[in-house]
Short mmCIF file of C-alpha atoms and ligand atoms in Angstrom, two decimals:
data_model
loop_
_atom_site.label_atom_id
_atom_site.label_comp_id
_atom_site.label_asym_id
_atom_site.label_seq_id
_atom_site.Cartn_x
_atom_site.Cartn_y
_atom_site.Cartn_z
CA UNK A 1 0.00 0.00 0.00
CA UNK A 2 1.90 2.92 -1.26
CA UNK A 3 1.60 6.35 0.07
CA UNK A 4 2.93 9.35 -1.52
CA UNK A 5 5.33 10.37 0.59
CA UNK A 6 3.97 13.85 0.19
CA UNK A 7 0.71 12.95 1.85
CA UNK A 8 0.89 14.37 5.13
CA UNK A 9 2.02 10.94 7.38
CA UNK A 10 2.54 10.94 11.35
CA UNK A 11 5.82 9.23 12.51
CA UNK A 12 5.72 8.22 15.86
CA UNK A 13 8.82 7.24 17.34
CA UNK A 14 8.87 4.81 20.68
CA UNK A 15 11.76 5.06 22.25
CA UNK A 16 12.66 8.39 21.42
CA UNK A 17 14.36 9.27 24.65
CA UNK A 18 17.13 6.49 23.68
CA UNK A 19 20.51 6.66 21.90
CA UNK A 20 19.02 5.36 18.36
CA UNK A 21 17.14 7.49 18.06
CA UNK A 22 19.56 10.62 18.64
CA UNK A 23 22.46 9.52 16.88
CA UNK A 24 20.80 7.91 13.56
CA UNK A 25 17.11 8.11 13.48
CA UNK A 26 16.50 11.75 13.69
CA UNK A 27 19.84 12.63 12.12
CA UNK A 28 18.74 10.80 8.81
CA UNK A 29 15.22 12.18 8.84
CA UNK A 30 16.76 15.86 9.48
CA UNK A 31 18.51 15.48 6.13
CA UNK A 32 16.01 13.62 4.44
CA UNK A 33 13.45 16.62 5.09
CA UNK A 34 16.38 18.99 3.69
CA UNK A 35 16.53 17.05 0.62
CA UNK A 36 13.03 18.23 0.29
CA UNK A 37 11.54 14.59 1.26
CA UNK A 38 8.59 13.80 4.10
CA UNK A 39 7.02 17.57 3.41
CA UNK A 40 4.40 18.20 6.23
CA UNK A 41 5.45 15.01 8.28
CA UNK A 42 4.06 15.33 11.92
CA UNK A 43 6.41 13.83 14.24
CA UNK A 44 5.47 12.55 17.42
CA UNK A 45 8.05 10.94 20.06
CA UNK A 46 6.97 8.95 23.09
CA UNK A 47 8.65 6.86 25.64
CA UNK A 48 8.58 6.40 29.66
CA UNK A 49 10.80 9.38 31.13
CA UNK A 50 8.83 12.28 32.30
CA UNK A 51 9.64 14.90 29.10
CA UNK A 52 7.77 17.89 27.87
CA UNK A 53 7.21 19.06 24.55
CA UNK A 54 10.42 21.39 24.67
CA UNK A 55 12.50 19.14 26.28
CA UNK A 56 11.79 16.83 23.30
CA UNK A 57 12.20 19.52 20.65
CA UNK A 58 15.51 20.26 21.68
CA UNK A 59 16.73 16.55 20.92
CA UNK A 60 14.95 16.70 17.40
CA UNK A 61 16.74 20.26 16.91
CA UNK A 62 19.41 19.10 18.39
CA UNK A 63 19.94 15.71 16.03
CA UNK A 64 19.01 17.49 13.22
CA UNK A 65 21.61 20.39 13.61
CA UNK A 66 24.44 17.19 14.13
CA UNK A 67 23.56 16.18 10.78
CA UNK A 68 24.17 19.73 9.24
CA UNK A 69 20.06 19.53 8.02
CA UNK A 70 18.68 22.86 7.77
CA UNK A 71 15.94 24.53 6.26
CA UNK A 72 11.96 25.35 6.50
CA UNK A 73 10.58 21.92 6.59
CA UNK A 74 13.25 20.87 9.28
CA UNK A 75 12.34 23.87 11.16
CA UNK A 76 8.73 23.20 10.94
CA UNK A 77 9.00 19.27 11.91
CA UNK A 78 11.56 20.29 14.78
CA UNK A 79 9.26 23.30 16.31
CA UNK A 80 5.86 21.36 15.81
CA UNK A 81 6.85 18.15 17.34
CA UNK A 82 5.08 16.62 20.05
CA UNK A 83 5.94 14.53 22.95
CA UNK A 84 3.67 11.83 24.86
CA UNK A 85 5.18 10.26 27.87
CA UNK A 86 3.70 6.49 27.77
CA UNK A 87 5.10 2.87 28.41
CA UNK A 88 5.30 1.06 25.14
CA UNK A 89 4.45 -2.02 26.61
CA UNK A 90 1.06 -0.81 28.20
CA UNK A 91 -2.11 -1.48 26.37
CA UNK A 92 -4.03 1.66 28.38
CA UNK A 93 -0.78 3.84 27.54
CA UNK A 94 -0.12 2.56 23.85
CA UNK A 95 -4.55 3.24 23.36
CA UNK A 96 -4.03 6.84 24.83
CA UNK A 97 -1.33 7.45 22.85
CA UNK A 98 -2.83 6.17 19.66
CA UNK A 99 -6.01 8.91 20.18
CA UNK A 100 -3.57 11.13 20.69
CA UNK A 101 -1.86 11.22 17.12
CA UNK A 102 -3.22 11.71 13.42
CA UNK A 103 -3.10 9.76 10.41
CA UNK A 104 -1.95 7.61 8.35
CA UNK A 105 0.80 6.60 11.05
CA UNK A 106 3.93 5.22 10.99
CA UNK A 107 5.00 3.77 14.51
CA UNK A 108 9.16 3.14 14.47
CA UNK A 109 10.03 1.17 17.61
CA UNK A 110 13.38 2.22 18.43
CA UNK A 111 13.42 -0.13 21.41
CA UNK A 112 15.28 -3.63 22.53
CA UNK A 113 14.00 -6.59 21.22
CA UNK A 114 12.31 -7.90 24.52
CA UNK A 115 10.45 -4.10 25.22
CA UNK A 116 9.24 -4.22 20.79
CA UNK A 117 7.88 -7.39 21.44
CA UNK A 118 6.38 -6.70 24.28
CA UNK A 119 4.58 -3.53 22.61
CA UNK A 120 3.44 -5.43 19.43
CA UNK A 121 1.61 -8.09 21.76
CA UNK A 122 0.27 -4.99 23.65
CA UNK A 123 -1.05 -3.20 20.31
CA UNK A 124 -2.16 -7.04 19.46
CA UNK A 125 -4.60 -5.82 22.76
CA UNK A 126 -5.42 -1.97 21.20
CA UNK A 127 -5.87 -2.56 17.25
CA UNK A 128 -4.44 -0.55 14.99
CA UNK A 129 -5.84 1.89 12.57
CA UNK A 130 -5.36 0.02 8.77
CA UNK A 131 -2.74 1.65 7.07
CA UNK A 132 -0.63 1.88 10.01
CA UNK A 133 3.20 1.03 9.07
CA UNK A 134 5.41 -0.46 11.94
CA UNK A 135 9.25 0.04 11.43
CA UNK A 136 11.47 -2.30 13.59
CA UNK A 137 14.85 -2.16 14.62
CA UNK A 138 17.63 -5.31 14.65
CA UNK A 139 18.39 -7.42 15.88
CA UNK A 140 14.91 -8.33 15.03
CA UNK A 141 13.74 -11.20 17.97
CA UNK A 142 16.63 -12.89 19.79
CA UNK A 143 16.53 -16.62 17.79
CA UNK A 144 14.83 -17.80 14.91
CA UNK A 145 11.53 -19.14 17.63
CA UNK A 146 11.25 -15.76 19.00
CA UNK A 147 11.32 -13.62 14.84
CA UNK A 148 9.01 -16.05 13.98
CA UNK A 149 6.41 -15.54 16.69
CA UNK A 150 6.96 -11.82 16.52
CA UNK A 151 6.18 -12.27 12.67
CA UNK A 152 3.21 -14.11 13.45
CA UNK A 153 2.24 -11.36 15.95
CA UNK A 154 2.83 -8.47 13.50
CA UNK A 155 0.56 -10.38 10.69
CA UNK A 156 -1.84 -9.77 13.36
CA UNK A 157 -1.48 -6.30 13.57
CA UNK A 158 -1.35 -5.16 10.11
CA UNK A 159 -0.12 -6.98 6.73
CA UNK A 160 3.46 -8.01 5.99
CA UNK A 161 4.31 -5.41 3.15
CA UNK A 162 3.72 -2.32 6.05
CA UNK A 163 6.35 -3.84 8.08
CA UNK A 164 9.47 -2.61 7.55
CA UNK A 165 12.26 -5.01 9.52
CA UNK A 166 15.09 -1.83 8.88
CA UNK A 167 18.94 -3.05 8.37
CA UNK A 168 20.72 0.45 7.36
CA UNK A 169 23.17 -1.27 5.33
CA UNK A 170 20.61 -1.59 2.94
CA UNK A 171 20.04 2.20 2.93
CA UNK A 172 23.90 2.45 2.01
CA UNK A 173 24.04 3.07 -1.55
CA UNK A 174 27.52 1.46 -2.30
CA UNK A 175 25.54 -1.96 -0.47
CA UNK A 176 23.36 -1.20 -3.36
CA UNK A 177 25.82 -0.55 -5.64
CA UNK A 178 26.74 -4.19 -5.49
CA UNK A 179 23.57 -4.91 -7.90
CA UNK A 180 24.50 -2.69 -10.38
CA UNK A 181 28.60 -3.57 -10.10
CA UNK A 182 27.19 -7.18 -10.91
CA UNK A 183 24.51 -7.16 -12.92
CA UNK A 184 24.82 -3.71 -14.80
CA UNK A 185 27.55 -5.28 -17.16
CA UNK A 186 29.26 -8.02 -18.58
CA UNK A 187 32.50 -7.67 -17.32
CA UNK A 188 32.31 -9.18 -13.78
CA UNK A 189 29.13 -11.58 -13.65
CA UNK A 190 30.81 -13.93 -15.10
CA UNK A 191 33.46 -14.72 -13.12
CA UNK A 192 32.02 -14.66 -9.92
CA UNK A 193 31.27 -18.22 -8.88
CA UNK A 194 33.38 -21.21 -7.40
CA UNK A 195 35.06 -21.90 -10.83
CA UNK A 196 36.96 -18.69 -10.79
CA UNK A 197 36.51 -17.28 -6.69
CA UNK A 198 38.67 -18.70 -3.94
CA UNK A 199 37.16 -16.99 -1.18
CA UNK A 200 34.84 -14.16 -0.15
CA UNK A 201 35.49 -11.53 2.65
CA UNK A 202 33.11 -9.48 4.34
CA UNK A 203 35.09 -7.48 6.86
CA UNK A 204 33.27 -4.90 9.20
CA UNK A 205 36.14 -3.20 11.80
CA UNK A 206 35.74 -0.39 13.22
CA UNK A 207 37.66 1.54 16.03
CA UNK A 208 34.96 2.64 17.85
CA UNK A 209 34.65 0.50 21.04
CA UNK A 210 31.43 0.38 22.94
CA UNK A 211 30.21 4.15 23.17
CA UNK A 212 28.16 3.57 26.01
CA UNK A 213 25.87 1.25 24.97
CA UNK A 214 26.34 -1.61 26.95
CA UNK A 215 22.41 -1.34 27.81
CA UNK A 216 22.32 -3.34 24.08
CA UNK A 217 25.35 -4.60 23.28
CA UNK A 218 26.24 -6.57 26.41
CA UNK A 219 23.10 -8.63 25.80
CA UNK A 220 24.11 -9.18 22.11
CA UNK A 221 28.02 -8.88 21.01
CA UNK A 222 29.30 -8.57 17.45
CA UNK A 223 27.85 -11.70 16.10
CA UNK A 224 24.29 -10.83 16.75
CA UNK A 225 24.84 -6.76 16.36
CA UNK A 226 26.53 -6.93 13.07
CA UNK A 227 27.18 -10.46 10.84
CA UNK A 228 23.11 -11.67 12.09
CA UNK A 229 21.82 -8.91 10.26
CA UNK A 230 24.38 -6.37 8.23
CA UNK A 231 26.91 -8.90 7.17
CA UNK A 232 24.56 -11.37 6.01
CA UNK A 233 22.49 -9.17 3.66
CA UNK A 234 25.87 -8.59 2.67
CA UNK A 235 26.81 -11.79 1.35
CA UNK A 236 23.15 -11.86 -0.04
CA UNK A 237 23.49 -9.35 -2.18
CA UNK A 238 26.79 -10.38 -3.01
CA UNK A 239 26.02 -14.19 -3.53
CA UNK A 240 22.06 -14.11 -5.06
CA UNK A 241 21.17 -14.60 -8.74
CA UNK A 242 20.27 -11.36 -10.90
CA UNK A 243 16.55 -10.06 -9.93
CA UNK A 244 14.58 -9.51 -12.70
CA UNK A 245 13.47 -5.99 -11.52
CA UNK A 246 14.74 -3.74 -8.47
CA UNK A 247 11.11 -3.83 -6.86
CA UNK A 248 10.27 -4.89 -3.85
CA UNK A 249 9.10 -8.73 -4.21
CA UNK A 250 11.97 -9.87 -6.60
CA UNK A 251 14.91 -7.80 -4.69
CA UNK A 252 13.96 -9.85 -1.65
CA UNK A 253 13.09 -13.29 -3.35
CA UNK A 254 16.61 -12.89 -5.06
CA UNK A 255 17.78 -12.29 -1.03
CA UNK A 256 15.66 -14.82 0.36
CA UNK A 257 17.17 -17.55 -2.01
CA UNK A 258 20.33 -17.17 -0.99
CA UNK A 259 20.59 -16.75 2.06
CA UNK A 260 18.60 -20.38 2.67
CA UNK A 261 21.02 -22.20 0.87
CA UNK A 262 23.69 -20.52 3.50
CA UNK A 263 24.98 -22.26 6.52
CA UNK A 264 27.96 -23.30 8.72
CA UNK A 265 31.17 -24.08 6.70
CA UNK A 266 31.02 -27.92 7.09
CA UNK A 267 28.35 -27.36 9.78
CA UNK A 268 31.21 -27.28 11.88
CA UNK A 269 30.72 -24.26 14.31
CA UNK A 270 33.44 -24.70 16.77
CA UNK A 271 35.99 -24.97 13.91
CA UNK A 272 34.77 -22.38 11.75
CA UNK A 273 33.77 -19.62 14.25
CA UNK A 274 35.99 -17.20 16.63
CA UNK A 275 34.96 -14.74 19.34
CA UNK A 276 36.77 -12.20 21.02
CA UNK A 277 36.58 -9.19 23.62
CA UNK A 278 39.02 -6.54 23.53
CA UNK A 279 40.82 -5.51 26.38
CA UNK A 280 42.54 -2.37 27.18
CA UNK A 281 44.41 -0.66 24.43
CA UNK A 282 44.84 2.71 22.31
CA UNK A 283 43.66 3.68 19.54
CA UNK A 284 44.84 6.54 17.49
CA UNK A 285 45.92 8.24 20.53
CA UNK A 286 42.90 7.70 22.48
CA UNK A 287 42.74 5.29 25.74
CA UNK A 288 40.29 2.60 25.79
CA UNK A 289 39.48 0.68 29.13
CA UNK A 290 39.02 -3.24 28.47
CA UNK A 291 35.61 -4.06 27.56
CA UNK A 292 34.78 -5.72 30.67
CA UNK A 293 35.69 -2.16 32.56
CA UNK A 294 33.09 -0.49 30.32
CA UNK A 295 30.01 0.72 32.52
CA UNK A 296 27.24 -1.68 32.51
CA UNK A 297 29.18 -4.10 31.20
CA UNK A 298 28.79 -7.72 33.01
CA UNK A 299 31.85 -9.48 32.55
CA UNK A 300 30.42 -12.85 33.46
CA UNK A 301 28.06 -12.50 30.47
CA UNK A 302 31.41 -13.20 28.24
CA UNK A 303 29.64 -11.03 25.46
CA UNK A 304 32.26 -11.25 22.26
CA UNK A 305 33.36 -7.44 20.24
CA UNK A 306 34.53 -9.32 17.97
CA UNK A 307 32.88 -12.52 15.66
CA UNK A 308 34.09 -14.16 13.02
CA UNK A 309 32.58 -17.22 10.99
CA UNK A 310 33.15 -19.25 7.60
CA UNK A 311 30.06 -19.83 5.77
CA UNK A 312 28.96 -21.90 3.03
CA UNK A 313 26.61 -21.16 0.01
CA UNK A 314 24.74 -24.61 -1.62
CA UNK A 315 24.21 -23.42 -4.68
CA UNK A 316 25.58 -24.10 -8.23
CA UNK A 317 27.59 -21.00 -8.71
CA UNK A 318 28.88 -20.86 -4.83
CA UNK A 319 29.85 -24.66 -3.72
CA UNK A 320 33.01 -24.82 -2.42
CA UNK A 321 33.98 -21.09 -2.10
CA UNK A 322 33.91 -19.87 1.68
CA UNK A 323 32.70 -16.73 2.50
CA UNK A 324 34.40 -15.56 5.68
CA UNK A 325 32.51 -12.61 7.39
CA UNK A 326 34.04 -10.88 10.30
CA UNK A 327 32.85 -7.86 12.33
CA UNK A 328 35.54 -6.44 14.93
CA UNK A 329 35.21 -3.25 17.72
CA UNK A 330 37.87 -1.36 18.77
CA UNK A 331 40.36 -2.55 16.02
CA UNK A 332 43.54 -1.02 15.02
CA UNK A 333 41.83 0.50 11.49
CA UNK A 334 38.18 1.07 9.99
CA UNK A 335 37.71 -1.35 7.28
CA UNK A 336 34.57 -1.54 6.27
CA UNK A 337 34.35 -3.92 2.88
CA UNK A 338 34.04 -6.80 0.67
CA UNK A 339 37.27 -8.67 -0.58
CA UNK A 340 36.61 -11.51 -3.45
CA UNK A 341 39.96 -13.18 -3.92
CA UNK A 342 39.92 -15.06 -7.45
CA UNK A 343 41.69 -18.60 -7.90
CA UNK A 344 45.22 -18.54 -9.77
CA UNK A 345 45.31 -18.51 -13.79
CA UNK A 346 45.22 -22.30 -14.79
CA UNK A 347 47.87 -21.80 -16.36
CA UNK A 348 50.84 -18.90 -16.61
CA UNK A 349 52.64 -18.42 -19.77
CA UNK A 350 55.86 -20.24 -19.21
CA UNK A 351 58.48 -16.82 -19.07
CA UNK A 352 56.12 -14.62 -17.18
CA UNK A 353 57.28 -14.80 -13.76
CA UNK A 354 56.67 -13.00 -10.39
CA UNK A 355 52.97 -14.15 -9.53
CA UNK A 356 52.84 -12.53 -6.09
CA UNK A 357 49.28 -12.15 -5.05
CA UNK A 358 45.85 -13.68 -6.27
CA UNK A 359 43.64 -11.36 -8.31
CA UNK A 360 41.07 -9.32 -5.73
CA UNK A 361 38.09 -7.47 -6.52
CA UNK A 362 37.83 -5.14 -3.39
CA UNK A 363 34.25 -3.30 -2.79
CA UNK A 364 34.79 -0.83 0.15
CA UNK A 365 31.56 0.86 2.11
CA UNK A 366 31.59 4.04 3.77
CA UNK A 367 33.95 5.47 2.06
CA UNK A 368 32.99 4.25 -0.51
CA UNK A 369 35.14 2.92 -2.91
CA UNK A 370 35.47 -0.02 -5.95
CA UNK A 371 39.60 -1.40 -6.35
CA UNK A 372 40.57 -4.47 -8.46
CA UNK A 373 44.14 -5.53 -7.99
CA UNK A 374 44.77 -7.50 -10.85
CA UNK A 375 47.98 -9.31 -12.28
CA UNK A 376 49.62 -7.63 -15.27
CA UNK A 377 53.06 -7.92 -16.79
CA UNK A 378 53.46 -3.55 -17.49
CA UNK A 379 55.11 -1.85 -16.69
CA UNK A 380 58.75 -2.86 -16.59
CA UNK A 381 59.90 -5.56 -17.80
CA UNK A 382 57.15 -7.24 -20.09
CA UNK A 383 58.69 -10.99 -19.27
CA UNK A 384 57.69 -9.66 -14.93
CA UNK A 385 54.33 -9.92 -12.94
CA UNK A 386 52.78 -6.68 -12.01
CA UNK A 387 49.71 -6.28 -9.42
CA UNK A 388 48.12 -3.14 -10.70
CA UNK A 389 45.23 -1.57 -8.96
CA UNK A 390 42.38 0.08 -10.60
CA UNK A 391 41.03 2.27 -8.49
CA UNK A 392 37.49 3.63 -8.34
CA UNK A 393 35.59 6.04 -5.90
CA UNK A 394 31.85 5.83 -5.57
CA UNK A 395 29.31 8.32 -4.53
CA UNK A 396 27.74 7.92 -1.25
CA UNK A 397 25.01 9.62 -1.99
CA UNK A 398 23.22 12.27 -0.73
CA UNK A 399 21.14 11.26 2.32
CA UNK A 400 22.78 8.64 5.07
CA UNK A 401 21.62 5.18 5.28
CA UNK A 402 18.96 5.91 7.94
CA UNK A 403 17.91 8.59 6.11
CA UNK A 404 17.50 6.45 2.71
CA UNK A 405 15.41 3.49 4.61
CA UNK A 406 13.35 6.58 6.18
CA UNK A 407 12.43 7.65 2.62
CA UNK A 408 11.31 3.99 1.41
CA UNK A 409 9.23 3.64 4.88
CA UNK A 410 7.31 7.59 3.87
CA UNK A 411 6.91 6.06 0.71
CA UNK A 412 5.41 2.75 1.79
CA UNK A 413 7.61 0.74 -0.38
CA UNK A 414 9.96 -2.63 1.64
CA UNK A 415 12.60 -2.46 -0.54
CA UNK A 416 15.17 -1.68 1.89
CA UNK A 417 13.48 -3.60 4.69
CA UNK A 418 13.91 -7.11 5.66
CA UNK A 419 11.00 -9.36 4.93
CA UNK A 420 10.08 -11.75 7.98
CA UNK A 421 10.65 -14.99 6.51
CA UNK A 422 14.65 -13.68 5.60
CA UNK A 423 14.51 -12.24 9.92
CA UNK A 424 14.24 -15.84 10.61
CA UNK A 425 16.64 -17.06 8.02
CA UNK A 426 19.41 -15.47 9.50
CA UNK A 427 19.15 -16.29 12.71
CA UNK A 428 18.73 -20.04 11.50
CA UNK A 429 22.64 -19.68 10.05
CA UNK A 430 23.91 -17.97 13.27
CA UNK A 431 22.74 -20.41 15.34
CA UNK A 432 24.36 -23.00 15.51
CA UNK A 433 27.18 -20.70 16.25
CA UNK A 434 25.50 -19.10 19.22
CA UNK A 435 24.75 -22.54 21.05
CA UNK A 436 28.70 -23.43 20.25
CA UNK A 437 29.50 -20.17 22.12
CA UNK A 438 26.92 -20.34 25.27
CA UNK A 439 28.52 -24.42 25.72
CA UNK A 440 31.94 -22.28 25.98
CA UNK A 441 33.21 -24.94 23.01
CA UNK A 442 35.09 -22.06 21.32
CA UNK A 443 37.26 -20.05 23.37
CA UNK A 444 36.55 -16.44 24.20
CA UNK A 445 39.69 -14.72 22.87
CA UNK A 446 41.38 -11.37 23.67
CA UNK A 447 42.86 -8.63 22.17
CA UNK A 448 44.50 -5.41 23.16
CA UNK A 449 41.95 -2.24 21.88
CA UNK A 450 43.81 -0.99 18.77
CA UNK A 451 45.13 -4.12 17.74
CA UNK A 452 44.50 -6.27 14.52
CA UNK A 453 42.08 -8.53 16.67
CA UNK A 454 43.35 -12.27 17.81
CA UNK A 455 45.89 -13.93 15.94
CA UNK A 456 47.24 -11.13 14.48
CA UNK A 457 44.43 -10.76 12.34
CA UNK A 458 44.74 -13.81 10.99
CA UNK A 459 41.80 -14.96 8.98
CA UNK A 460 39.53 -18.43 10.04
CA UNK A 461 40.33 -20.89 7.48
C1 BG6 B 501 24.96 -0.73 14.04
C2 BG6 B 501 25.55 -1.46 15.20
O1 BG6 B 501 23.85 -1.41 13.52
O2 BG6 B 501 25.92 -0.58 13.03
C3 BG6 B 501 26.76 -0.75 15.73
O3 BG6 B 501 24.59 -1.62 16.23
C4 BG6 B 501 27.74 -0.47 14.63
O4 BG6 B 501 27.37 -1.47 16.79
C5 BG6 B 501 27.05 0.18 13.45
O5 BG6 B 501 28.75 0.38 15.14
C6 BG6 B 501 27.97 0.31 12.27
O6 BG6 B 501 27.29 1.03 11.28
P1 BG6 B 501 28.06 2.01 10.33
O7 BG6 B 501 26.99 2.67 9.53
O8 BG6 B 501 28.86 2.93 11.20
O9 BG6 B 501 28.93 1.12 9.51
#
C-alpha cells in the first residue's frame, strides 16, 4: 500500500528518549526533510521518562543540527513536534497514545528486542488503525523461535508489506551498488562463482569500542549486532542470482534464495567460528578501558566485540567457495568492505614470472570505494608480474543510510526492509554458532583495543 510520501504521514517514534534514536534516526530524517523529502510530516516521540514538549524539541533540533540539516521543513518538523510520555508495553498507555496522534501513522520502535515485542503483543490488545506502518529495529527477535512468533504477531497487527524489519546497510548506496557492479555489465558476472573465486570476505572493523551502549550490546556482542543482520544481507546481495526488476518482491526473493542455501562451513561451528573481547588498548591516541571495565558491562556474560565465521553457500555457482565474514570493535583500522579473492590462472605463460598475489576485486563501504588488484606484466619488464590496482571512488550519496530506509518507509515501499521470513533465516545460520558459544566450546579470545584482533588478524580458514 503505497503512500505518496507527500501525503501528510505521522511518525511516531517509541523510544525516542534512547541513543538510536539521537544519533541515527533523527539525524537521517533531518537530512532527508532537507533534501526536500517527508514535506508536512508530523512527528510525534513517546517513551517512559517524564519529558515535555520542549524538552523533546531540543533533541529533534538538536539531532538534526548534528547532521548539518537545515531549512523550513526541518524547522517546521523540529518546532511542531510533540511529545507523549507512555510505556510502550502498556495497552491503556499505547490506546491513549494512539487517540492522541493523526493519520496515516507510521509507529518506528526504536526499542530492545524484549520491550518491541512486548509492545506489538500490547497493540495485538489496542488494534491498529489500517494503514498503520510499523518500522522495527535489529536485531529483530533474539533466535529464529522468537522472529518467527513476533512475525506471526505483526501479521496480526497489520499486513506483511507495512512492516518494515530496517537493516541500514541496505540504505547504504555502495551496499546497493553491489547490484548494479554485478549485474549492470558483462564484465564481472561472469566470473564470480566457485570456478573462478577462492574466497569471499566481508570485513566490518571499526575503532569505535562500545560508546556507552552496553544497555544493548552486552546482551548481544558482534555476532548478533553486526554479521546476524548487516553482514549477512551482505553476502546476499553479493552471492544471489540477478533479480529480474529492483522492486520490492523480486529484490527480496533474489535475497531470500540465498541466504537459505547458506549455513555453517562444514556445519562445523566450533571450527569455523571465533569470538573475542578486547581488552585495554589505544587507539589513534585515544585510551580505551578493556571491555569488561566499560560501565554496565557484566563481565560474566562473556559477550564477544569481535565474531568471526566461515560460511557456506549450496548453490551451483557458490559450492566450495567460503565466504568468511568478520565484524571487529575497537580494532587497530576502519575497514569496512568486501574482498573476493579469485583462484590462480590455470595456467601462466611459461616466461612470465613474479605471480605474487591472487587477483582481488575489493568493494569498500563508507567510504565508498570499488579497487581491483589484478595481475599484469606492465610496466617494466614485459617478461615480470605486475599487481596493478584500478582504483574507483563511488558516490555515497546524498542522504545517510537511515535517512535512505526513512524515505522507502514515507513512501510505503519494503525495498530496503527485511522481509520476515529472511529475519528468521538469518538467525537459523547464526545459530548454531551461538549454542557453540553459550557451551563455551570455542574459546573467548582477547585482544588489546587498537590491535588487529586475535591472531594477528589472521583470517579463520
Ligand atoms: C549498528 C551497530 O547497527 O551498526 C553498531 O549496532 C555499529 O554497533 C554500526 O557500530 C555500524 O554502522 P556504520 O553505519 O557505522 O557502519
Amino acid at each position: 500500500m503505497a503512500t505518496d510520501s507527500s501525503t501528510p504521514q505521522t511518525l511516531l517514534i517509541l523510544g525516542a528518549s534512547g541513543d538510536l534514536a539521537a544519533r541515527l534516526l533523527l539525524p537521517g530524517l533531518g537530512v532527508l526533510l532537507a533534501s526536500g523529502v517527508g514535506g508536512g510530516l508530523a512527528l510525534v516521540g513517546s517513551a517512559r521518562e517524564s519529558w515535555d514538549d520542549d524538552r523533546w524539541r531540543k533533541r529533534v533540533a538538536d539531532s538534526f543540527a548534528a547532521a548539518g540539516a537545515a531549512g523550513p521543513e526541518v524547522d517546521a518538523v523540529a518546532g511542531t513536534s510533540r511529545y507523549v510520555r507512555a510505556d510502550a508495553s502498556d495497552e491503556e498507555d499505547l490506546r491513549r497514545l494512539l487517540g492522541a496522534v493523526e493519520q496515516p501513522l507510521i509507529v518506528y520502535f526504536a526499542l530492545p528486542p524484549r520491550v518491541t515485542m512486548a509492545a506489538c503483543r500490547a497493540l495485538a490488545g489496542v488494534g491498529l488503525p489500517s494503514r498503520t506502518r510499523l518500522v522495527l529495529e535489529k536485531p529483530f527477535g533474539t533466535d529464529s523461535g522468537s522472529a518467527a512468533a513476533l512475525n506471526d504477531l505483526l501479521t496480526r497487527l497489520v499486513p506483511e508489506d507495512q512492516v518494515f524489519r530496517v537493516d541500514h546497510y541496505l540504505g547504504m548506496s555502495t551496499v546497493l551498488n553491489i547490484v548494479g557492479l554485478r549485474f549492470a555489465n558483462r564484465i564481472l558476472e561472469p566470473v564470480l562463482d566457485g570456478r573462478h573465486v577462492e574466497t569471499v570476505d566481508i570485513v566490518f572493523d571499526e575503532t569505535l569500542g562500545l560508546e556507552g551502549r552496553a544497555g544493548y550490546y552486552d546482551t548481544a556482542g558482534a555476532l548478533v549486532d553486526m554479521i546476524q543482520s548487516h553482514s549477512l544481507q551482505v553476502l546476499a546481495l553479493l552471492a544471489m542470482e540477478a533479480p529480474s526488476t529492483l522492486e520490492a518482491r523480486d529484490l527480496r526473493d533474489a535475497i531470500a534464495q540465498v541466504l537459505r542455501a547458506t549455513r555453517i562451513w562444514q556445519d562445523d561451528p566450533i571450527s569455523f567460528s571465533r569470538r573475542a573481547r578486547y581488552s585495554a588498548g589505544e587507539i589513534d591516541g585515544r585510551r580505551l578501558p578493556a571491555y569488561v571495565d566499560e560501565e554496565g558491562v557484566d563481565p560474566g556474560r562473556g559477550t564477544e566485540t569481535l565474531a568471526e565465521v566461515v560460511l557456506a553457500v549450496d548453490t551451483w555457482r557458490w559450492a566450495g567457495v567460503p565466504f568468511r565474514l568478520r565484524a571487529g570493535k575497537a580494532v587497530s583500522a576502519l575497514r569496512k568492505e568486501a574482498v573476493i579473492t579469485f583462484k590462480q590462472p590455470p595456467w601462466v605463460p611459461t616466461g612470465l614470472t613474479g605471480y605474487q598475489r591472487p587477483d582481488r576485486l575489493r568493494i569498500g563501504f563508507d567510504p565508498d570505494w570499488l579497487r581491483l588488484d589484478v595481475n599484469v606484466n606492465g610496466p617494466g619488464d614485459p617478461s615480470v608480474i605486475d599487481p596493478i590496482t584500478l582504483d574507483a571512488t563511488l558516490g555515497s550519496g546524498d542522504v545517510p543510510p537511515y535517512g535512505q530506509v526513512l524515505a522507502r518507509v514515507l513512501d510505503g515501499d519494503p525495498t530496503l526492509s527485511v522481509r520476515g521470513d529472511t529475519a528468521v533465516e538469518c538467525w537459523r545460520i547464526v545459530e548454531p554458532v551461538l549454542a557453540a558459544w553459550r557451551n563455551d566450546e570455542v574459546p573467548l579470545e582477547s585482544y588489546p583495543a587498537g590491535s588487529t584482533g586475535p591472531d594477528a588478524g589472521r583470517p579463520l580458514l
